[in-house]
Tab-separated table of C-alpha atoms in Angstrom:
chain	number	residue	atom	x	y	z
A	34	MET	CA	57.299	123.479	164.478
A	35	GLY	CA	56.021	121.636	162.144
A	36	ILE	CA	56.196	118.037	160.496
A	37	PHE	CA	58.487	119.504	157.446
A	38	GLU	CA	60.320	121.713	159.781
A	39	ARG	CA	61.092	118.585	162.733
A	40	PHE	CA	62.194	116.744	160.291
A	41	LEU	CA	63.674	118.995	157.689
A	42	THR	CA	67.218	116.377	158.079
A	43	ILE	CA	64.941	112.753	157.233
A	44	TRP	CA	63.045	114.655	154.307
A	45	VAL	CA	66.320	115.685	152.833
A	46	ALA	CA	68.877	112.642	153.091
A	47	ALA	CA	65.499	111.367	151.525
A	48	SER	CA	65.308	113.567	148.788
A	49	ILE	CA	69.334	113.197	148.641
A	50	ILE	CA	68.682	109.093	148.020
A	51	VAL	CA	65.940	109.030	145.581
A	52	GLY	CA	68.218	111.729	143.322
A	53	ILE	CA	70.899	109.442	143.687
A	54	ILE	CA	68.368	106.816	142.020
A	55	LEU	CA	66.900	108.603	139.666
A	56	GLY	CA	70.136	110.109	138.341
A	57	GLU	CA	71.728	106.834	137.880
A	58	LEU	CA	67.772	105.273	136.017
A	59	PHE	CA	67.743	108.293	133.703
A	60	PRO	CA	70.801	110.521	133.094
A	61	ASP	CA	69.166	111.822	130.193
A	62	VAL	CA	66.347	113.088	131.099
A	63	PHE	CA	68.453	115.355	133.743
A	64	GLN	CA	70.708	116.324	131.621
A	65	ALA	CA	67.426	117.388	129.463
A	66	ILE	CA	66.927	119.316	132.253
A	67	GLY	CA	70.672	120.833	133.423
A	68	ASN	CA	70.187	122.663	129.834
A	69	LEU	CA	67.193	124.615	129.983
A	70	THR	CA	68.805	127.802	130.821
A	71	ALA	CA	68.876	131.659	130.244
A	72	TYR	CA	72.081	133.591	131.103
A	73	GLU	CA	73.603	130.707	132.975
A	74	ILE	CA	70.889	130.305	135.325
A	75	ASN	CA	68.354	126.994	135.203
A	76	LEU	CA	64.601	127.855	134.645
A	77	PRO	CA	63.697	125.102	136.472
A	78	VAL	CA	64.964	125.886	139.386
A	79	THR	CA	64.124	129.561	139.099
A	80	VAL	CA	61.062	128.866	139.547
A	81	LEU	CA	61.258	125.871	142.107
A	82	ILE	CA	63.292	128.613	144.293
A	83	TRP	CA	60.578	131.371	144.190
A	84	LEU	CA	58.146	128.928	145.112
A	85	MET	CA	60.242	128.229	147.999
A	86	ILE	CA	61.601	131.342	149.027
A	87	VAL	CA	58.409	133.553	147.962
A	88	PRO	CA	56.027	132.032	150.936
A	89	MET	CA	59.187	132.662	153.371
A	90	LEU	CA	59.653	136.222	152.309
A	91	MET	CA	55.882	136.933	152.438
A	92	LYS	CA	56.149	136.728	156.205
A	93	VAL	CA	58.758	139.752	156.196
A	94	ASP	CA	56.907	143.503	157.263
A	95	PHE	CA	59.322	146.113	156.644
A	96	GLY	CA	57.164	148.303	158.297
A	97	ALA	CA	58.724	146.597	160.317
A	98	LEU	CA	61.902	148.497	160.209
A	99	HIS	CA	61.389	151.632	162.511
A	100	GLU	CA	61.509	149.375	165.381
A	101	VAL	CA	65.003	148.963	164.977
A	102	GLY	CA	66.177	151.734	167.158
A	103	ARG	CA	64.027	149.570	170.035
A	104	GLN	CA	66.757	146.543	170.141
A	105	TRP	CA	69.611	148.329	169.111
A	106	ARG	CA	71.886	146.476	171.417
A	107	GLY	CA	70.381	142.730	169.622
A	108	ILE	CA	69.945	144.446	166.266
A	109	GLY	CA	73.903	145.395	166.225
A	110	VAL	CA	75.429	142.275	167.140
A	111	THR	CA	73.158	140.323	164.905
A	112	LEU	CA	74.121	142.852	162.309
A	113	GLY	CA	78.031	142.280	163.370
A	114	VAL	CA	78.161	138.634	163.233
A	115	ASN	CA	76.451	138.293	160.001
A	116	TRP	CA	78.377	140.853	157.606
A	117	LEU	CA	81.142	141.971	159.538
A	118	ILE	CA	82.325	138.189	160.812
A	119	LYS	CA	80.341	135.251	159.413
A	120	PRO	CA	81.637	135.468	155.671
A	121	PHE	CA	84.929	136.170	156.275
A	122	THR	CA	85.401	133.346	159.183
A	123	MET	CA	83.538	131.029	156.878
A	124	ALA	CA	85.759	131.475	154.224
A	125	ALA	CA	88.830	131.214	156.555
A	126	LEU	CA	87.759	127.907	157.561
A	127	GLY	CA	86.299	126.518	154.095
A	128	TRP	CA	90.270	127.704	153.042
A	129	LEU	CA	92.090	126.194	156.148
A	130	PHE	CA	89.946	122.454	156.284
A	131	ILE	CA	88.829	121.967	152.836
A	132	GLY	CA	91.750	123.845	150.533
A	133	PHE	CA	94.601	122.404	153.591
A	134	LEU	CA	93.434	119.766	156.056
A	135	PHE	CA	91.390	117.921	153.827
A	136	ARG	CA	92.889	118.531	150.556
A	137	PRO	CA	94.272	114.859	149.599
A	138	LEU	CA	90.569	113.525	150.659
A	139	LEU	CA	88.950	115.960	148.195
A	140	PRO	CA	89.037	115.617	144.309
A	141	GLU	CA	91.103	118.143	143.157
A	142	SER	CA	89.000	119.249	140.827
A	143	GLN	CA	86.378	120.633	143.110
A	144	ILE	CA	87.979	122.136	145.558
A	145	GLU	CA	87.939	126.061	144.793
A	146	SER	CA	84.592	124.925	143.806
A	147	TYR	CA	83.393	123.381	147.477
A	148	ILE	CA	85.130	126.603	148.976
A	149	ALA	CA	82.796	128.997	146.850
A	150	GLY	CA	80.013	126.689	147.724
A	151	LEU	CA	80.805	127.538	151.581
A	152	ILE	CA	81.475	131.133	150.953
A	153	LEU	CA	78.061	131.320	149.412
A	154	LEU	CA	76.452	130.115	152.767
A	155	GLY	CA	78.093	132.377	155.241
A	156	ALA	CA	77.483	135.333	152.949
A	157	ALA	CA	73.944	134.846	153.261
A	158	PRO	CA	71.576	134.979	156.417
A	159	CYS	CA	68.531	133.302	157.233
A	160	THR	CA	65.709	135.522	157.019
A	161	ALA	CA	62.720	132.053	157.392
A	162	MET	CA	63.789	129.283	159.861
A	163	VAL	CA	64.385	132.034	162.603
A	164	PHE	CA	60.889	132.179	163.264
A	165	VAL	CA	61.012	128.511	164.267
A	166	TRP	CA	64.398	129.252	166.444
A	167	SER	CA	63.248	132.459	168.072
A	168	HIS	CA	59.876	130.661	169.050
A	169	LEU	CA	61.876	127.889	170.257
A	170	THR	CA	63.633	129.838	172.731
A	171	LYS	CA	61.010	132.535	173.550
A	172	GLY	CA	62.382	135.082	171.712
A	173	ASP	CA	60.858	138.526	171.348
A	174	ALA	CA	58.875	138.083	167.755
A	175	ASN	CA	58.990	141.683	166.796
A	176	PHE	CA	62.873	141.677	167.512
A	177	THR	CA	63.014	138.874	164.935
A	178	LEU	CA	60.777	140.478	162.873
A	179	THR	CA	62.442	143.885	162.861
A	180	GLN	CA	66.351	142.047	162.501
A	181	VAL	CA	64.935	140.035	159.358
A	182	ALA	CA	63.317	142.647	157.279
A	183	LEU	CA	66.069	144.504	158.092
A	184	ASN	CA	68.800	141.693	157.190
A	185	ASP	CA	66.799	141.308	153.751
A	186	THR	CA	67.038	145.019	153.100
A	187	ILE	CA	70.716	144.634	153.589
A	188	MET	CA	71.166	141.467	151.530
A	189	ILE	CA	70.011	143.119	148.281
A	190	PHE	CA	73.305	145.806	148.102
A	191	ALA	CA	75.623	143.319	150.091
A	192	PHE	CA	75.344	139.873	149.379
A	193	ALA	CA	76.180	139.875	145.501
A	194	PRO	CA	79.930	142.372	146.554
A	195	ILE	CA	80.901	140.079	149.644
A	196	VAL	CA	80.846	137.380	147.274
A	197	ALA	CA	82.425	139.034	144.919
A	198	LEU	CA	85.382	139.655	146.868
A	199	LEU	CA	85.740	136.415	148.827
A	200	LEU	CA	85.632	134.443	145.642
A	201	GLY	CA	88.094	136.883	144.433
A	202	ILE	CA	90.878	136.348	147.183
A	203	SER	CA	90.331	132.655	146.616
A	204	ALA	CA	91.553	133.022	143.004
A	205	ILE	CA	88.150	131.895	142.024
A	206	THR	CA	86.778	133.703	138.645
A	207	ILE	CA	83.849	135.517	139.200
A	208	PRO	CA	81.020	135.393	136.661
A	209	TRP	CA	80.227	138.830	137.248
A	210	GLU	CA	76.601	138.990	134.920
A	211	THR	CA	75.665	135.504	136.119
A	212	LEU	CA	76.553	136.692	139.341
A	213	THR	CA	73.692	140.285	139.511
A	214	ILE	CA	71.132	137.749	137.999
A	215	SER	CA	71.601	135.836	140.604
A	216	VAL	CA	70.505	138.609	143.095
A	217	VAL	CA	67.857	139.595	140.688
A	218	ALA	CA	66.218	136.855	140.840
A	219	PHE	CA	66.831	135.353	144.146
A	220	ILE	CA	66.716	138.525	146.005
A	221	VAL	CA	64.940	140.896	144.631
A	222	ILE	CA	62.364	139.338	143.207
A	223	PRO	CA	60.763	136.661	145.634
A	224	VAL	CA	61.295	139.929	147.987
A	225	ILE	CA	58.685	141.994	145.364
A	226	ALA	CA	56.801	139.445	144.972
A	227	GLY	CA	56.693	138.192	148.943
A	228	GLN	CA	55.648	142.021	149.530
A	229	ILE	CA	52.935	141.918	147.003
A	230	ILE	CA	51.449	139.074	148.381
A	231	ARG	CA	51.796	140.066	151.902
A	232	ASN	CA	50.240	143.064	151.409
A	233	ARG	CA	47.158	141.715	148.787
A	234	VAL	CA	46.333	139.230	152.067
A	235	MET	CA	46.799	141.148	154.396
A	236	LYS	CA	44.128	143.097	153.423
A	237	GLY	CA	41.774	139.751	154.875
A	238	GLY	CA	43.550	140.414	158.328
A	239	VAL	CA	45.870	138.684	160.307
A	240	ALA	CA	43.730	135.091	159.925
A	241	ALA	CA	43.167	135.240	156.650
A	242	PHE	CA	46.662	135.541	156.359
A	243	ASN	CA	47.783	133.075	158.699
A	244	SER	CA	45.812	130.739	157.033
A	245	PHE	CA	46.801	131.128	153.818
A	246	ASP	CA	50.178	131.287	154.983
A	247	ALA	CA	49.835	127.412	155.996
A	248	LYS	CA	48.542	126.426	153.063
A	249	LEU	CA	51.640	127.431	151.035
A	250	LYS	CA	54.042	125.795	153.832
A	251	PRO	CA	53.820	122.680	151.671
A	252	VAL	CA	54.529	124.388	149.251
A	253	SER	CA	57.430	125.436	150.117
A	254	MET	CA	59.547	122.590	151.830
A	255	ILE	CA	58.521	120.578	148.657
A	256	ALA	CA	59.954	123.160	146.090
A	257	LEU	CA	63.692	122.624	149.000
A	258	LEU	CA	62.658	118.527	148.297
A	259	SER	CA	62.705	118.255	144.931
A	260	THR	CA	65.636	121.417	143.772
A	261	LEU	CA	67.224	118.775	146.467
A	262	VAL	CA	66.176	115.759	144.077
A	263	LEU	CA	67.529	117.376	140.814
A	264	LEU	CA	70.910	118.424	142.614
A	265	PHE	CA	71.721	114.904	143.834
A	266	ALA	CA	70.732	113.220	140.105
A	267	PHE	CA	73.419	115.432	139.346
A	268	GLN	CA	75.965	114.738	141.921
A	269	GLY	CA	75.038	110.940	142.786
A	270	GLN	CA	78.102	109.238	140.588
A	271	GLN	CA	80.549	111.732	142.417
A	272	ILE	CA	79.198	111.087	146.044
A	273	LEU	CA	78.756	107.543	145.323
A	274	ALA	CA	82.369	107.434	144.343
A	275	GLN	CA	83.232	109.211	147.470
A	276	PRO	CA	80.227	109.690	149.838
A	277	MET	CA	83.176	110.635	152.566
A	278	ILE	CA	82.696	114.275	151.057
A	279	ILE	CA	79.614	115.321	152.537
A	280	ALA	CA	81.060	114.366	156.486
A	281	LEU	CA	83.702	116.633	155.195
A	282	LEU	CA	82.729	119.594	154.092
A	283	ALA	CA	79.977	119.632	157.626
A	284	VAL	CA	82.588	120.047	158.971
A	285	PRO	CA	83.731	123.544	158.395
A	286	ILE	CA	79.799	124.509	157.893
A	287	ILE	CA	79.445	122.998	161.426
A	288	LEU	CA	81.820	124.520	163.388
A	289	GLN	CA	80.408	128.074	162.014
A	290	THR	CA	77.823	127.672	163.423
A	291	TYR	CA	78.882	127.079	166.759
A	292	PHE	CA	81.256	129.822	167.236
A	293	ILE	CA	79.491	132.738	165.440
A	294	ALA	CA	76.270	131.788	167.411
A	295	ALA	CA	78.480	132.123	170.247
A	296	ILE	CA	80.008	134.865	169.945
A	297	ALA	CA	76.243	136.676	168.997
A	298	TYR	CA	75.197	135.338	172.729
A	299	VAL	CA	78.265	136.353	174.160
A	300	ALA	CA	78.069	139.721	173.094
A	301	ASN	CA	74.280	140.242	173.975
A	302	LYS	CA	75.501	138.829	177.354
A	303	VAL	CA	78.109	141.122	177.983
A	304	LEU	CA	75.679	144.592	176.591
A	305	GLY	CA	73.275	143.519	179.039
A	306	VAL	CA	70.483	141.957	176.533
A	307	GLU	CA	67.522	140.468	178.176
A	308	HIS	CA	67.842	136.641	176.907
A	309	LYS	CA	64.508	137.468	174.996
A	310	ILE	CA	66.923	139.349	172.463
A	311	ALA	CA	69.830	137.641	172.971
A	312	ALA	CA	69.068	133.837	172.072
A	313	PRO	CA	67.071	135.169	168.646
A	314	SER	CA	69.951	137.071	168.240
A	315	SER	CA	72.142	134.285	168.435
A	316	MET	CA	70.414	132.141	166.503
A	317	ILE	CA	69.827	134.889	163.411
A	318	GLY	CA	73.446	135.290	163.362
A	319	ALA	CA	74.430	131.318	162.845
A	320	SER	CA	72.037	130.153	160.641
A	321	ASN	CA	72.035	130.584	156.658
A	322	PHE	CA	69.411	131.347	153.834
A	323	PHE	CA	70.479	128.092	152.574
A	324	GLU	CA	67.566	128.763	149.769
A	325	LEU	CA	69.689	131.129	148.575
A	326	ALA	CA	72.457	130.198	148.699
A	327	VAL	CA	71.791	126.172	146.993
A	328	ALA	CA	70.603	128.546	143.615
A	329	THR	CA	73.092	131.055	143.494
A	330	ALA	CA	76.154	127.622	143.631
A	331	ILE	CA	73.416	126.571	140.571
A	332	GLY	CA	73.367	129.703	138.378
A	333	LEU	CA	76.683	130.652	139.229
A	334	PHE	CA	78.686	127.553	138.696
A	335	GLY	CA	75.955	124.429	137.443
A	336	PHE	CA	74.040	121.575	138.788
A	337	SER	CA	77.357	119.109	139.300
A	338	SER	CA	79.705	121.862	140.945
A	339	GLY	CA	81.240	120.900	144.281
A	340	ALA	CA	80.026	124.295	144.990
A	341	ALA	CA	75.912	123.123	144.810
A	342	LEU	CA	76.859	120.445	146.476
A	343	ALA	CA	78.403	121.942	149.485
A	344	THR	CA	75.426	124.541	150.169
A	345	VAL	CA	73.173	121.127	150.083
A	346	VAL	CA	75.154	120.020	153.182
A	347	GLY	CA	74.731	123.299	154.822
A	348	VAL	CA	70.916	122.488	153.988
A	349	LEU	CA	71.699	118.864	155.892
A	350	VAL	CA	73.085	120.002	159.244
A	351	GLU	CA	70.730	123.242	159.846
A	352	VAL	CA	68.073	121.798	161.882
A	353	PRO	CA	70.655	119.433	164.190
A	354	VAL	CA	72.739	121.876	164.713
A	355	MET	CA	69.892	124.521	165.271
A	356	LEU	CA	68.181	122.672	167.785
A	357	SER	CA	71.261	121.722	169.570
A	358	LEU	CA	71.337	125.623	170.000
A	359	VAL	CA	68.079	126.267	170.403
A	360	ALA	CA	68.439	123.607	174.249
A	361	ILE	CA	71.955	125.666	175.196
A	362	ALA	CA	69.875	129.096	174.899
A	363	ASN	CA	66.938	127.781	176.502
A	364	ARG	CA	69.145	125.639	179.288
A	365	THR	CA	71.644	129.157	180.388
A	366	ARG	CA	68.650	131.435	180.309
A	367	GLY	CA	69.363	131.851	184.028
A	368	TRP	CA	72.624	133.480	182.857
A	369	PHE	CA	71.134	136.394	181.422
A	370	THR	CA	68.572	138.681	183.784
A	371	PRO	CA	65.666	141.546	182.276
A	372	SER	CA	67.083	144.688	181.415
A	373	LYS	CA	66.906	147.734	183.350
A	374	ILE	CA	68.087	149.967	180.296
A	375	ALA	CA	66.354	149.899	177.221
A	376	ASN	CA	67.088	147.813	174.532
């Protein structure tokens, strides 16, 4: 786990502070950046998102999909929580906490937007940091790779319909054209670009690929932090006026993460799955593809929206919460015994 990943929460907090300060000092500059759009998609942010996501998707080997049958129990659990449970429980927690319990403490005009941001987080399963969580729990690398490849394939087709369904249930207007363009811009194009780069670099062998990947890691993280600076340059005044917002938005996100991880972990235990499969299975189920959620929130609702802010809070809590789940998984390794049946 590199210095960027290890201290991601600190870097995110620093980006928040820098963004707020710059937004206060140079409001006209950031307003001009915000106006650089095409089909409601911000162009500078799109470039940053590509720089952020493509290096992560480059690691995914879609050729590993033929391995699905070997760990069908663990994969089945992860797919179940990712696509049948997680988006809907995140929406339910959003309605409960943001739409009801915390409503008097939040700006009324942003309530629906906050819920939309939480829905975007819940509908975007992680594809990058899960490799870190799997490694830290001594998870099966082939299982993790296969699961991520399968998740990315499903996400191309399922992300937009699930988001649209839950936004519709929430009575939030669905900008179909922007949602469709967001899926193409932030999922389809990066997946294709990542695979083209992967195939070309892999011609030089695994060592060449690993060296290239190491060089791209700082680019990806710098792009993420730059995006956050832009976000908070627009969100700064709202946050300064009500700093409690971030803490309140974190509550349903944290509860959701622990809840989903527990479901997946226990389900794998009941099915007799080995720990090296159960641990990454629960991590993949619990974590979020926050880069996609942030990008889509900006595209659908804009820089200054509550949806964009809610997805950024997901970035803030991701690392510390997931590290605590890693610690729990490692301490409970003894609960699992090597399976005598094929996974």
